XYZ file of C-alpha atoms in Angstrom:
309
model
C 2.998 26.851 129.105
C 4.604 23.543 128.203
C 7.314 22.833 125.323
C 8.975 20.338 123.705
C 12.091 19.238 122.151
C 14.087 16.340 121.013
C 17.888 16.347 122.305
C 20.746 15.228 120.586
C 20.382 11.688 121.944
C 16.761 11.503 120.338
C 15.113 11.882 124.157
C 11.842 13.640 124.448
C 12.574 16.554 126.173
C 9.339 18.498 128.172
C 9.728 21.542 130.159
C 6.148 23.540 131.681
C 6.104 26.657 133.468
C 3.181 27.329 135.979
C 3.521 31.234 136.591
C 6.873 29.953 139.463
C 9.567 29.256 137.074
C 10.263 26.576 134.314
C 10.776 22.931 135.518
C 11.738 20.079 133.298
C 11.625 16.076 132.707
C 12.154 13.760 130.141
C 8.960 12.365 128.057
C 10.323 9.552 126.320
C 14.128 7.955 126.427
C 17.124 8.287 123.913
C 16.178 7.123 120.920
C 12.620 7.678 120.823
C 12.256 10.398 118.189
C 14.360 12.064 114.993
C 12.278 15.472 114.360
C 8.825 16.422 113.405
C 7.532 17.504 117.375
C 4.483 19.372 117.418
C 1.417 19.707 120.149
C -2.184 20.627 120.768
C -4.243 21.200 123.865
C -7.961 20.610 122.766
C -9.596 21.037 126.103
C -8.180 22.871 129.296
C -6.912 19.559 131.086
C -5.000 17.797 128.574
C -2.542 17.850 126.184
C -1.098 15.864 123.570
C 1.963 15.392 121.766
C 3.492 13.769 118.210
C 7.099 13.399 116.937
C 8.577 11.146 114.679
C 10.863 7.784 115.487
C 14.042 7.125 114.025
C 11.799 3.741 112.350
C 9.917 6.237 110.620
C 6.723 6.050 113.060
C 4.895 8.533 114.624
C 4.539 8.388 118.873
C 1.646 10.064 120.337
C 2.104 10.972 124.164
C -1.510 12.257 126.088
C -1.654 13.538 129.306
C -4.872 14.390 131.092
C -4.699 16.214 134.473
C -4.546 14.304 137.300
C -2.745 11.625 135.811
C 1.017 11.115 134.525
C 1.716 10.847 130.776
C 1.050 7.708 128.347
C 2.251 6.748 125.246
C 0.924 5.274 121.924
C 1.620 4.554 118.274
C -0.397 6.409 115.866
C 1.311 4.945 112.838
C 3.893 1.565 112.248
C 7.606 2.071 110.595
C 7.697 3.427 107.503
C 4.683 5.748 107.574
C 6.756 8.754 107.967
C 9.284 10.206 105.689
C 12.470 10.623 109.240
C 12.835 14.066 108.203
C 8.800 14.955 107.957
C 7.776 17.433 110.281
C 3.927 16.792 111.901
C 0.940 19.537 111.782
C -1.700 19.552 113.642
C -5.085 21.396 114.750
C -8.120 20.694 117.323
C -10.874 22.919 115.240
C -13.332 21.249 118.775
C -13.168 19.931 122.347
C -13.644 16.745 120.636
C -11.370 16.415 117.935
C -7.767 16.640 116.824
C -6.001 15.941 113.381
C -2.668 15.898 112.325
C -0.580 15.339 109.085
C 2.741 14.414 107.926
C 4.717 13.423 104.707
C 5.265 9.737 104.283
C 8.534 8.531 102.209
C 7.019 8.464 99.403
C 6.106 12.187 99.264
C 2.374 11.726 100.143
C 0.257 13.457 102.927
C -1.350 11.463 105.431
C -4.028 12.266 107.684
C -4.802 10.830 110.902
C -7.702 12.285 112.940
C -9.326 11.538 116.307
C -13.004 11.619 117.181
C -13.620 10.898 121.032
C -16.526 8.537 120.450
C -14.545 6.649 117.385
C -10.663 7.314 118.039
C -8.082 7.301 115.577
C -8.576 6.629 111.730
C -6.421 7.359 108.935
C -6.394 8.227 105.285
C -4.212 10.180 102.386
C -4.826 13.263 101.847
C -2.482 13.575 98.810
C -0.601 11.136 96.549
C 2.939 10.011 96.527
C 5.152 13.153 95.107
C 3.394 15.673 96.031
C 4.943 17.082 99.171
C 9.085 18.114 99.228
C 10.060 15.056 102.015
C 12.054 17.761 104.016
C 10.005 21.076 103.626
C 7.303 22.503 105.736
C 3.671 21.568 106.648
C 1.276 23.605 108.737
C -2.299 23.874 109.352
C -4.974 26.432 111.053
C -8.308 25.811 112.133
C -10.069 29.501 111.432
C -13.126 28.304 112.078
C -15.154 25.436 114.151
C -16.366 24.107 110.421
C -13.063 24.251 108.443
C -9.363 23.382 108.580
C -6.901 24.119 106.367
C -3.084 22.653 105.838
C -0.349 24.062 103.602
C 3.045 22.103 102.551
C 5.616 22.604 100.231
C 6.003 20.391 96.908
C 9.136 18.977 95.459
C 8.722 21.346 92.640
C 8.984 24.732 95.087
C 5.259 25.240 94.698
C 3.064 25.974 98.056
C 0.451 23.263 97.949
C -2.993 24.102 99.993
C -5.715 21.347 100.908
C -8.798 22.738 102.410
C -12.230 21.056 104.358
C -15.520 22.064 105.349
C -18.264 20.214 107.040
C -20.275 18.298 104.779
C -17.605 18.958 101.958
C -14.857 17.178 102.530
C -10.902 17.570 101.200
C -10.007 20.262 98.209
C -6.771 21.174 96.715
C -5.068 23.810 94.907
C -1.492 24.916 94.342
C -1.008 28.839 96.321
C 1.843 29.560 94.950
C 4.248 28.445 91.644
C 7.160 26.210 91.550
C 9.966 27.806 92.687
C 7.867 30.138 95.122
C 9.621 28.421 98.106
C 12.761 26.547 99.282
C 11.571 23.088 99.160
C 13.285 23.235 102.881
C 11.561 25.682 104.002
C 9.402 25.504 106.992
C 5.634 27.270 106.626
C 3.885 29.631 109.494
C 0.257 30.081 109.608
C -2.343 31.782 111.532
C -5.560 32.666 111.739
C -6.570 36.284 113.924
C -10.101 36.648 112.782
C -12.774 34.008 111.277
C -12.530 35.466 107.896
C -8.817 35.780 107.073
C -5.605 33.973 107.307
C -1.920 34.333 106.615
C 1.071 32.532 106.236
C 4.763 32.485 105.833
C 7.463 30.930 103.954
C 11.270 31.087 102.393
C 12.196 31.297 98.785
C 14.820 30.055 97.068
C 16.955 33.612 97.267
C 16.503 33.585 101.308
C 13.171 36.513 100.711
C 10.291 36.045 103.419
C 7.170 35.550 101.457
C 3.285 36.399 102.706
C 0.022 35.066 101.175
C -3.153 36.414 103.040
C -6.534 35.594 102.636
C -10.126 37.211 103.273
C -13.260 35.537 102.774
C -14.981 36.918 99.247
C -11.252 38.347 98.232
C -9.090 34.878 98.097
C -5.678 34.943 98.249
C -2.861 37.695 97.762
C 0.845 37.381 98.495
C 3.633 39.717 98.815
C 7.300 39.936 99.916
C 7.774 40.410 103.476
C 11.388 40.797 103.630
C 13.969 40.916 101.080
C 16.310 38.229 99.615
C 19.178 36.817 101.758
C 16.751 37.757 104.985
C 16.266 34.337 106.031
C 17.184 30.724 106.438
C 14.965 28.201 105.506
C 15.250 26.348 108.810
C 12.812 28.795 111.349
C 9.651 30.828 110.991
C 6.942 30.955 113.334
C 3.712 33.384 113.939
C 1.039 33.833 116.565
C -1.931 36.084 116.403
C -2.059 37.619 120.038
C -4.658 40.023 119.173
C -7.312 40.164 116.653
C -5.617 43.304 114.702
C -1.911 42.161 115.430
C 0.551 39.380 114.052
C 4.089 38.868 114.807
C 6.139 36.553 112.744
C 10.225 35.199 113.506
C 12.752 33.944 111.541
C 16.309 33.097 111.751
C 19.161 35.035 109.195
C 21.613 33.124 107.279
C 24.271 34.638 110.123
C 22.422 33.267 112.821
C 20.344 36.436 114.335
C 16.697 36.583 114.982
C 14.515 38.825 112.828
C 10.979 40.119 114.476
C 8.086 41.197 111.707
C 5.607 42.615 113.455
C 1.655 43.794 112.306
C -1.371 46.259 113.853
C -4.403 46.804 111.957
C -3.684 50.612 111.793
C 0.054 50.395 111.266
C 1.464 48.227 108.959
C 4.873 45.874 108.940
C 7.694 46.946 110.924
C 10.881 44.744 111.200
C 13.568 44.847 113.863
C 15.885 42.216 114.733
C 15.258 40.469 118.200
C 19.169 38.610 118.383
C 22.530 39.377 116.756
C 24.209 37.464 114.975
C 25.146 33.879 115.855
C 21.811 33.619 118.289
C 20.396 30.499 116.682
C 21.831 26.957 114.993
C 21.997 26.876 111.251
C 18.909 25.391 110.432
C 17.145 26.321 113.572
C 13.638 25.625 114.321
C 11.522 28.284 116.038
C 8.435 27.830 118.387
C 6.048 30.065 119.300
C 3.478 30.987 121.791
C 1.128 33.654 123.117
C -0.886 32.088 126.056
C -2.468 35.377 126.904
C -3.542 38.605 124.838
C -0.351 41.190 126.710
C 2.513 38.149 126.543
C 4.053 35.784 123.489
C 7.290 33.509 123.917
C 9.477 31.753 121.390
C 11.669 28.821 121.399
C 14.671 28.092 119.473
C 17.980 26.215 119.498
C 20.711 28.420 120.217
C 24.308 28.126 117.788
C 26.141 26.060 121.223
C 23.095 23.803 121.174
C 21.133 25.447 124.299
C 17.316 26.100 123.765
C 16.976 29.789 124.311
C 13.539 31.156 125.127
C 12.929 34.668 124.302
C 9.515 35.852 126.138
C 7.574 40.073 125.897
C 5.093 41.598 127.888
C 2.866 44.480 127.113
């Protein structure tokens, strides 16, 4: 497993664990990012990493095994709103794409081919994405990809694309539906169905599922006051099982957890004063008996919380 983090003096911070322990570097030097860190690994010997500068651009790091890490500049100062946060998906072995909110409220796109590289484009117009809230995306399928963000209005915005389609759009949920600083979890445990996860205004955990030929339904997960709109995070492990976190307004961890022949349950993972206000959680399950979250603890450690079967 490998994570990532910025420190306080905006360094890139990367630690990877090989089955012997945790070991750790730094990726890029002080100053090099302000938020919005996210990662993919498209193939088994490489991986590939975004955040956001302090300028407002946003630094792609690649590292292919066998060789150390490089840098690059996907897009100039200015593209990116500082407090954006970055999404992103390989759907193949030859593709990634990722998306963030510019300044000016827009979505932008960028995506990689490996015979044509990097182009760009915007996937929504200026004002329609809250510059602090969340933005995620799930590939459910090789043929489709779908991203979710909130709007300034509260709304959950959803863009979708299949092959020989292209881009559509439709608003998920009202204004109001969610705190426009919310963050937004998504996965996807089976082909035909997806869920995701965000805050509301009154601190409720909200859930919108989906099944092909029955759209989209949504329900409240837990009740107002539950959660902060800093963390959530999900991973699928299994095909009938989800597992979703979140961080309280007193700084505990809450665990929501889902098997095909059981239902919800809730329980809550840390007491009180666990994580920062605000905290971001990251999440993980690299096989089907083990997942492992990330967060930033209230003393500003990064605590790692890790089950197995």
């Amino acid at each position: 497993m490998e994570t990532w983090w910025v420190a306080p003096d905006g360094s890139v911070q990367d630690a990877y664990w090989y089955g012997n322990g945790w070991n750790r570097f730094e990726l890029a030097p002080p100053g090099s990012a302000a938020g919005g860190i996210t990662a993919v690994s498209r193939i088994s010997n490489s991986m590939e990493v975004w955040w956001i500068s302090p300028s407002g651009s946003v630094e792609g790091a690649f590292w292919y095994d066998g060789n150390p890490w490089k840098r690059y500049q996907l897009a100039p100062a200015g593209s990116a709103a500082v407090g954006s946060k970055v999404a992103a998906v390989s759907r193949i072995d030859d593709s990634m794409e990722l998306w963030w909110v510019a300044p000016n409220g827009s979505v932008q796109d960028a995506y990689w081919y490996s015979a044509s590289g990097w182009n760009r484009f915007e996937l929504a117009p200026a004002g329609s994405a809250a510059v602090g809230g969340g933005i995620d995306a799930v590939c459910r399928i090789p043929g489709s990809m779908e991203v979710f963000w909130v709007a300034p209005n509260g709304s959950i915005q959803d863009a979708y694309w299949y092959e020989n389609s292209g881009w559509n759009r439709f608003e998920l949920s009202a204004p109001r539906s969610a705190a426009v600083t919310s963050k937004i979890a998504v996965v996807s445990r089976i082909s035909d169905s997806m869920e995701l996860w965000w805050v509301a205004p009154n601190g409720s955990v909200q859930d919108a599922y989906f099944y092909t030929g029955a759209g989209w339904k949504r329900f409240e997960l837990a009740p107002p006051g539950s959660a902060a709109p800093g963390g959530i995070s999900a991973v699928s492990r299994i095909q009938d099982s989800m597992e979703v976190w979140w961080t309280s307004p007193n700084g505990s961890v809450r665990d929501a957890f889902w098997y095909s022949n059981g239902g919800w349950n809730q329980f809550q993972l840390a007491p009180p004063g666990t994580a920062a206000p605000g905290s971001q959680i990251v999440s993980v399950s690299r096989i089907p008996g083990s997942m492992e979250i990330w967060l930033s603890g209230s003393l500003g450690s990064l605590i790692d919380f890790y089950w197995y079967e």
